[in-house]
Amino acid sequence: RTRKNNWADWGRLGSVLCAQLLDNEAEMAETVRLIKSDLFHKIANDGHMPEETRREKNGIWYTYFSLAPITASMYVVYNSTAENLFTSANGEKSLKKALDYLFYYNQHPTEWTWFKDPSPGSSSSWPGNLFEALSGIYNEPAWAKYAEKSRPICYPTHHFAWSFPTLMPAKLNFNIK
């Protein structure tokens, strides 16, 4: 959970889930600190994630593969502590900007500047599950429309933080916009 790339993000998701299950406030606080400590080292001003985009053909996948556990961790944190990390920003850098970056380039892979002919996902798997889950949090109609054609999205395989986003929609007590 201390690495610079998606390994840390997955480790942190496991940590917040364990902290929530065990009602361990100290562990939750430490994991929240870790999430906040490097979130904006992971996200560039334009929204790309340098540790993930350098993965050549799989840069779009790894961007998703980092954002999925980050956002799932934030949802666990919100439900456990009421702290909203979804609005996190640092100057031009924001989680929303990273999500928008992934959304755009997944639909326009020929414009991806990091590698020729990258592998994009689809609305029925990744990143459809992520955008289905977060469309309710960010009140983003374009994300919902992207996922809509594949509903209900159920992605019950390993390594997916948002496995059943249609059946278990993520919502906060307010919409972020």
PDB file of C-alpha atoms in Angstrom:
ATOM      1  CA  ARG A   1       0.000   0.000   0.000  1.00  0.00           C
ATOM      2  CA  THR A   2       3.012   2.311  -0.110  1.00  0.00           C
ATOM      3  CA  ARG A   3       3.998   1.899  -3.769  1.00  0.00           C
ATOM      4  CA  LYS A   4       3.597   4.701  -6.285  1.00  0.00           C
ATOM      5  CA  ASN A   5       1.317   2.923  -8.742  1.00  0.00           C
ATOM      6  CA  ASN A   6      -1.881   0.868  -8.684  1.00  0.00           C
ATOM      7  CA  TRP A   7      -0.380  -1.661  -6.272  1.00  0.00           C
ATOM      8  CA  ALA A   8      -0.715   0.937  -3.525  1.00  0.00           C
ATOM      9  CA  ASP A   9      -4.280   1.699  -4.572  1.00  0.00           C
ATOM     10  CA  TRP A  10      -5.298  -1.958  -4.289  1.00  0.00           C
ATOM     11  CA  GLY A  11      -3.472  -2.315  -0.977  1.00  0.00           C
ATOM     12  CA  ARG A  12      -5.269   0.730   0.356  1.00  0.00           C
ATOM     13  CA  LEU A  13      -8.640  -0.614  -0.717  1.00  0.00           C
ATOM     14  CA  GLY A  14      -7.915  -3.780   1.239  1.00  0.00           C
ATOM     15  CA  SER A  15      -6.799  -1.686   4.203  1.00  0.00           C
ATOM     16  CA  VAL A  16      -9.925   0.492   4.342  1.00  0.00           C
ATOM     17  CA  LEU A  17     -12.151  -2.555   3.953  1.00  0.00           C
ATOM     18  CA  CYS A  18     -10.384  -4.287   6.852  1.00  0.00           C
ATOM     19  CA  ALA A  19     -10.449  -1.119   8.953  1.00  0.00           C
ATOM     20  CA  GLN A  20     -14.174  -0.751   8.342  1.00  0.00           C
ATOM     21  CA  LEU A  21     -14.895  -4.410   9.105  1.00  0.00           C
ATOM     22  CA  LEU A  22     -12.826  -4.358  12.293  1.00  0.00           C
ATOM     23  CA  ASP A  23     -13.985  -0.858  13.275  1.00  0.00           C
ATOM     24  CA  ASN A  24     -10.334   0.151  13.508  1.00  0.00           C
ATOM     25  CA  GLU A  25     -10.323   3.955  13.501  1.00  0.00           C
ATOM     26  CA  ALA A  26      -6.517   4.229  13.685  1.00  0.00           C
ATOM     27  CA  GLU A  27      -6.053   2.019  10.613  1.00  0.00           C
ATOM     28  CA  MET A  28      -8.749   3.918   8.741  1.00  0.00           C
ATOM     29  CA  ALA A  29      -7.082   7.233   9.585  1.00  0.00           C
ATOM     30  CA  GLU A  30      -3.677   5.964   8.464  1.00  0.00           C
ATOM     31  CA  THR A  31      -5.016   4.681   5.172  1.00  0.00           C
ATOM     32  CA  VAL A  32      -6.859   7.959   4.537  1.00  0.00           C
ATOM     33  CA  ARG A  33      -3.580   9.750   5.223  1.00  0.00           C
ATOM     34  CA  LEU A  34      -1.832   7.511   2.680  1.00  0.00           C
ATOM     35  CA  ILE A  35      -4.524   8.164   0.058  1.00  0.00           C
ATOM     36  CA  LYS A  36      -4.223  11.919   0.548  1.00  0.00           C
ATOM     37  CA  SER A  37      -0.417  11.833   0.713  1.00  0.00           C
ATOM     38  CA  ASP A  38       0.204  10.981  -2.924  1.00  0.00           C
ATOM     39  CA  LEU A  39      -3.069  11.327  -4.821  1.00  0.00           C
ATOM     40  CA  PHE A  40      -1.836  14.418  -6.621  1.00  0.00           C
ATOM     41  CA  HIS A  41       1.546  12.900  -7.369  1.00  0.00           C
ATOM     42  CA  LYS A  42      -0.390  10.220  -9.248  1.00  0.00           C
ATOM     43  CA  ILE A  43      -2.533  12.683 -11.235  1.00  0.00           C
ATOM     44  CA  ALA A  44      -0.992  15.220 -13.628  1.00  0.00           C
ATOM     45  CA  ASN A  45      -2.494  18.654 -14.372  1.00  0.00           C
ATOM     46  CA  ASP A  46      -4.229  17.375 -17.504  1.00  0.00           C
ATOM     47  CA  GLY A  47      -5.644  14.340 -15.680  1.00  0.00           C
ATOM     48  CA  HIS A  48      -3.311  11.611 -16.945  1.00  0.00           C
ATOM     49  CA  MET A  49      -1.680   9.295 -14.437  1.00  0.00           C
ATOM     50  CA  PRO A  50       2.059   9.114 -15.240  1.00  0.00           C
ATOM     51  CA  GLU A  51       2.733   5.807 -13.472  1.00  0.00           C
ATOM     52  CA  GLU A  52      -0.064   4.195 -15.465  1.00  0.00           C
ATOM     53  CA  THR A  53       0.076   5.871 -18.883  1.00  0.00           C
ATOM     54  CA  ARG A  54       3.655   4.695 -19.344  1.00  0.00           C
ATOM     55  CA  ARG A  55       2.365   1.119 -19.510  1.00  0.00           C
ATOM     56  CA  GLU A  56       2.343   1.456 -23.299  1.00  0.00           C
ATOM     57  CA  LYS A  57      -0.481  -0.489 -24.999  1.00  0.00           C
ATOM     58  CA  ASN A  58      -2.138  -1.082 -21.624  1.00  0.00           C
ATOM     59  CA  GLY A  59      -1.956   2.505 -20.380  1.00  0.00           C
ATOM     60  CA  ILE A  60      -5.716   3.058 -20.597  1.00  0.00           C
ATOM     61  CA  TRP A  61      -6.340  -0.195 -18.716  1.00  0.00           C
ATOM     62  CA  TYR A  62      -3.819   0.678 -15.985  1.00  0.00           C
ATOM     63  CA  THR A  63      -5.304   4.152 -15.607  1.00  0.00           C
ATOM     64  CA  TYR A  64      -8.638   2.473 -14.966  1.00  0.00           C
ATOM     65  CA  PHE A  65      -6.922  -0.150 -12.799  1.00  0.00           C
ATOM     66  CA  SER A  66      -5.631   2.618 -10.535  1.00  0.00           C
ATOM     67  CA  LEU A  67      -8.778   4.769 -10.462  1.00  0.00           C
ATOM     68  CA  ALA A  68     -11.093   1.853  -9.627  1.00  0.00           C
ATOM     69  CA  PRO A  69      -9.529   1.021  -6.241  1.00  0.00           C
ATOM     70  CA  ILE A  70      -8.878   4.691  -5.455  1.00  0.00           C
ATOM     71  CA  THR A  71     -12.561   5.546  -5.910  1.00  0.00           C
ATOM     72  CA  ALA A  72     -13.767   2.382  -4.161  1.00  0.00           C
ATOM     73  CA  SER A  73     -11.529   3.267  -1.207  1.00  0.00           C
ATOM     74  CA  MET A  74     -12.977   6.759  -1.163  1.00  0.00           C
ATOM     75  CA  TYR A  75     -16.475   5.314  -1.097  1.00  0.00           C
ATOM     76  CA  VAL A  76     -15.614   3.080   1.865  1.00  0.00           C
ATOM     77  CA  VAL A  77     -14.023   6.073   3.623  1.00  0.00           C
ATOM     78  CA  TYR A  78     -17.120   8.182   2.996  1.00  0.00           C
ATOM     79  CA  ASN A  79     -19.447   5.492   4.328  1.00  0.00           C
ATOM     80  CA  SER A  80     -17.208   4.853   7.344  1.00  0.00           C
ATOM     81  CA  THR A  81     -16.222   8.367   8.347  1.00  0.00           C
ATOM     82  CA  ALA A  82     -18.390  10.761   6.262  1.00  0.00           C
ATOM     83  CA  GLU A  83     -15.168  12.309   4.904  1.00  0.00           C
ATOM     84  CA  ASN A  84     -15.663  13.131   1.229  1.00  0.00           C
ATOM     85  CA  LEU A  85     -12.477  12.586  -0.764  1.00  0.00           C
ATOM     86  CA  PHE A  86     -14.292  12.674  -4.114  1.00  0.00           C
ATOM     87  CA  THR A  87     -13.965  16.455  -4.281  1.00  0.00           C
ATOM     88  CA  SER A  88     -10.214  16.324  -3.677  1.00  0.00           C
ATOM     89  CA  ALA A  89      -8.253  18.754  -5.789  1.00  0.00           C
ATOM     90  CA  ASN A  90      -4.836  20.361  -5.791  1.00  0.00           C
ATOM     91  CA  GLY A  91      -4.663  23.297  -8.160  1.00  0.00           C
ATOM     92  CA  GLU A  92      -5.476  21.947 -11.613  1.00  0.00           C
ATOM     93  CA  LYS A  93      -5.210  18.336 -10.455  1.00  0.00           C
ATOM     94  CA  SER A  94      -8.361  16.522  -9.381  1.00  0.00           C
ATOM     95  CA  LEU A  95      -9.805  13.061  -9.224  1.00  0.00           C
ATOM     96  CA  LYS A  96     -12.632  14.225 -11.481  1.00  0.00           C
ATOM     97  CA  LYS A  97     -10.116  15.384 -14.077  1.00  0.00           C
ATOM     98  CA  ALA A  98      -8.428  11.963 -14.025  1.00  0.00           C
ATOM     99  CA  LEU A  99     -11.799  10.277 -14.492  1.00  0.00           C
ATOM    100  CA  ASP A 100     -12.690  12.617 -17.351  1.00  0.00           C
ATOM    101  CA  TYR A 101      -9.296  11.872 -18.947  1.00  0.00           C
ATOM    102  CA  LEU A 102      -9.926   8.139 -18.783  1.00  0.00           C
ATOM    103  CA  PHE A 103     -13.476   8.572 -20.066  1.00  0.00           C
ATOM    104  CA  TYR A 104     -12.361  10.608 -23.077  1.00  0.00           C
ATOM    105  CA  TYR A 105      -9.398   8.483 -24.149  1.00  0.00           C
ATOM    106  CA  ASN A 106     -11.175   5.202 -23.643  1.00  0.00           C
ATOM    107  CA  GLN A 107     -13.652   6.403 -26.277  1.00  0.00           C
ATOM    108  CA  HIS A 108     -10.963   8.025 -28.455  1.00  0.00           C
ATOM    109  CA  PRO A 109      -8.002   5.619 -28.235  1.00  0.00           C
ATOM    110  CA  THR A 110      -6.524   6.839 -31.534  1.00  0.00           C
ATOM    111  CA  GLU A 111      -5.842  10.173 -29.803  1.00  0.00           C
ATOM    112  CA  TRP A 112      -3.934   8.539 -26.932  1.00  0.00           C
ATOM    113  CA  THR A 113      -0.489  10.145 -27.081  1.00  0.00           C
ATOM    114  CA  TRP A 114       1.251   7.633 -24.830  1.00  0.00           C
ATOM    115  CA  PHE A 115       1.284   4.674 -27.236  1.00  0.00           C
ATOM    116  CA  LYS A 116       0.031   3.863 -30.721  1.00  0.00           C
ATOM    117  CA  ASP A 117      -3.036   1.594 -30.794  1.00  0.00           C
ATOM    118  CA  PRO A 118      -3.721   1.248 -27.055  1.00  0.00           C
ATOM    119  CA  SER A 119      -6.268  -1.264 -25.782  1.00  0.00           C
ATOM    120  CA  PRO A 120      -9.494   0.469 -24.705  1.00  0.00           C
ATOM    121  CA  GLY A 121     -12.207  -1.060 -22.563  1.00  0.00           C
ATOM    122  CA  SER A 122     -15.958  -1.104 -23.088  1.00  0.00           C
ATOM    123  CA  SER A 123     -19.185  -0.092 -21.439  1.00  0.00           C
ATOM    124  CA  SER A 124     -19.953  -3.714 -20.526  1.00  0.00           C
ATOM    125  CA  SER A 125     -16.735  -4.324 -18.581  1.00  0.00           C
ATOM    126  CA  TRP A 126     -14.024  -1.864 -17.630  1.00  0.00           C
ATOM    127  CA  PRO A 127     -14.281   1.155 -17.496  1.00  0.00           C
ATOM    128  CA  GLY A 128     -18.058   0.840 -17.866  1.00  0.00           C
ATOM    129  CA  ASN A 129     -18.336  -0.509 -14.345  1.00  0.00           C
ATOM    130  CA  LEU A 130     -16.376   2.454 -12.960  1.00  0.00           C
ATOM    131  CA  PHE A 131     -18.441   5.060 -14.808  1.00  0.00           C
ATOM    132  CA  GLU A 132     -21.678   3.308 -13.905  1.00  0.00           C
ATOM    133  CA  ALA A 133     -20.634   3.415 -10.242  1.00  0.00           C
ATOM    134  CA  LEU A 134     -19.465   7.024 -10.244  1.00  0.00           C
ATOM    135  CA  SER A 135     -22.130   8.583 -12.465  1.00  0.00           C
ATOM    136  CA  GLY A 136     -24.366   8.871  -9.399  1.00  0.00           C
ATOM    137  CA  ILE A 137     -21.648  10.402  -7.257  1.00  0.00           C
ATOM    138  CA  TYR A 138     -20.589  13.022  -9.786  1.00  0.00           C
ATOM    139  CA  ASN A 139     -24.035  13.405 -11.368  1.00  0.00           C
ATOM    140  CA  GLU A 140     -22.396  12.961 -14.754  1.00  0.00           C
ATOM    141  CA  PRO A 141     -25.005  12.195 -17.455  1.00  0.00           C
ATOM    142  CA  ALA A 142     -22.392  11.283 -20.092  1.00  0.00           C
ATOM    143  CA  TRP A 143     -20.998   8.555 -17.861  1.00  0.00           C
ATOM    144  CA  ALA A 144     -24.476   7.176 -17.160  1.00  0.00           C
ATOM    145  CA  LYS A 145     -25.319   7.227 -20.871  1.00  0.00           C
ATOM    146  CA  TYR A 146     -22.077   5.381 -21.690  1.00  0.00           C
ATOM    147  CA  ALA A 147     -22.937   2.608 -19.217  1.00  0.00           C
ATOM    148  CA  GLU A 148     -26.667   2.548 -19.947  1.00  0.00           C
ATOM    149  CA  LYS A 149     -26.474   0.309 -23.020  1.00  0.00           C
ATOM    150  CA  SER A 150     -24.761  -2.416 -20.968  1.00  0.00           C
ATOM    151  CA  ARG A 151     -27.028  -2.443 -17.924  1.00  0.00           C
ATOM    152  CA  PRO A 152     -27.162  -4.235 -15.686  1.00  0.00           C
ATOM    153  CA  ILE A 153     -23.400  -4.195 -15.398  1.00  0.00           C
ATOM    154  CA  CYS A 154     -22.248  -7.139 -13.326  1.00  0.00           C
ATOM    155  CA  TYR A 155     -18.578  -7.852 -13.482  1.00  0.00           C
ATOM    156  CA  PRO A 156     -17.963 -10.610 -10.938  1.00  0.00           C
ATOM    157  CA  THR A 157     -14.356 -11.447 -11.714  1.00  0.00           C
ATOM    158  CA  HIS A 158     -11.179 -10.774  -9.792  1.00  0.00           C
ATOM    159  CA  HIS A 159      -9.460  -7.401  -9.678  1.00  0.00           C
ATOM    160  CA  PHE A 160     -12.532  -5.263 -10.085  1.00  0.00           C
ATOM    161  CA  ALA A 161     -13.460  -2.871  -7.311  1.00  0.00           C
ATOM    162  CA  TRP A 162     -16.858  -2.060  -8.830  1.00  0.00           C
ATOM    163  CA  SER A 163     -18.337  -5.483  -9.604  1.00  0.00           C
ATOM    164  CA  PHE A 164     -22.061  -4.766  -9.385  1.00  0.00           C
ATOM    165  CA  PRO A 165     -22.468  -1.000  -9.887  1.00  0.00           C
ATOM    166  CA  THR A 166     -25.922  -1.181 -11.472  1.00  0.00           C
ATOM    167  CA  LEU A 167     -27.277  -3.326  -8.668  1.00  0.00           C
ATOM    168  CA  MET A 168     -25.512  -1.386  -5.904  1.00  0.00           C
ATOM    169  CA  PRO A 169     -25.307   2.223  -7.101  1.00  0.00           C
ATOM    170  CA  ALA A 170     -22.852   4.449  -5.275  1.00  0.00           C
ATOM    171  CA  LYS A 171     -24.393   7.648  -3.981  1.00  0.00           C
ATOM    172  CA  LEU A 172     -23.440  10.303  -1.500  1.00  0.00           C
ATOM    173  CA  ASN A 173     -25.900  12.422   0.443  1.00  0.00           C
ATOM    174  CA  PHE A 174     -25.335  15.122  -2.163  1.00  0.00           C
ATOM    175  CA  ASN A 175     -24.197  15.369  -5.741  1.00  0.00           C
ATOM    176  CA  ILE A 176     -20.805  16.730  -6.679  1.00  0.00           C
ATOM    177  CA  LYS A 177     -20.715  19.062  -9.638  1.00  0.00           C
TER     178      LYS A 177
END
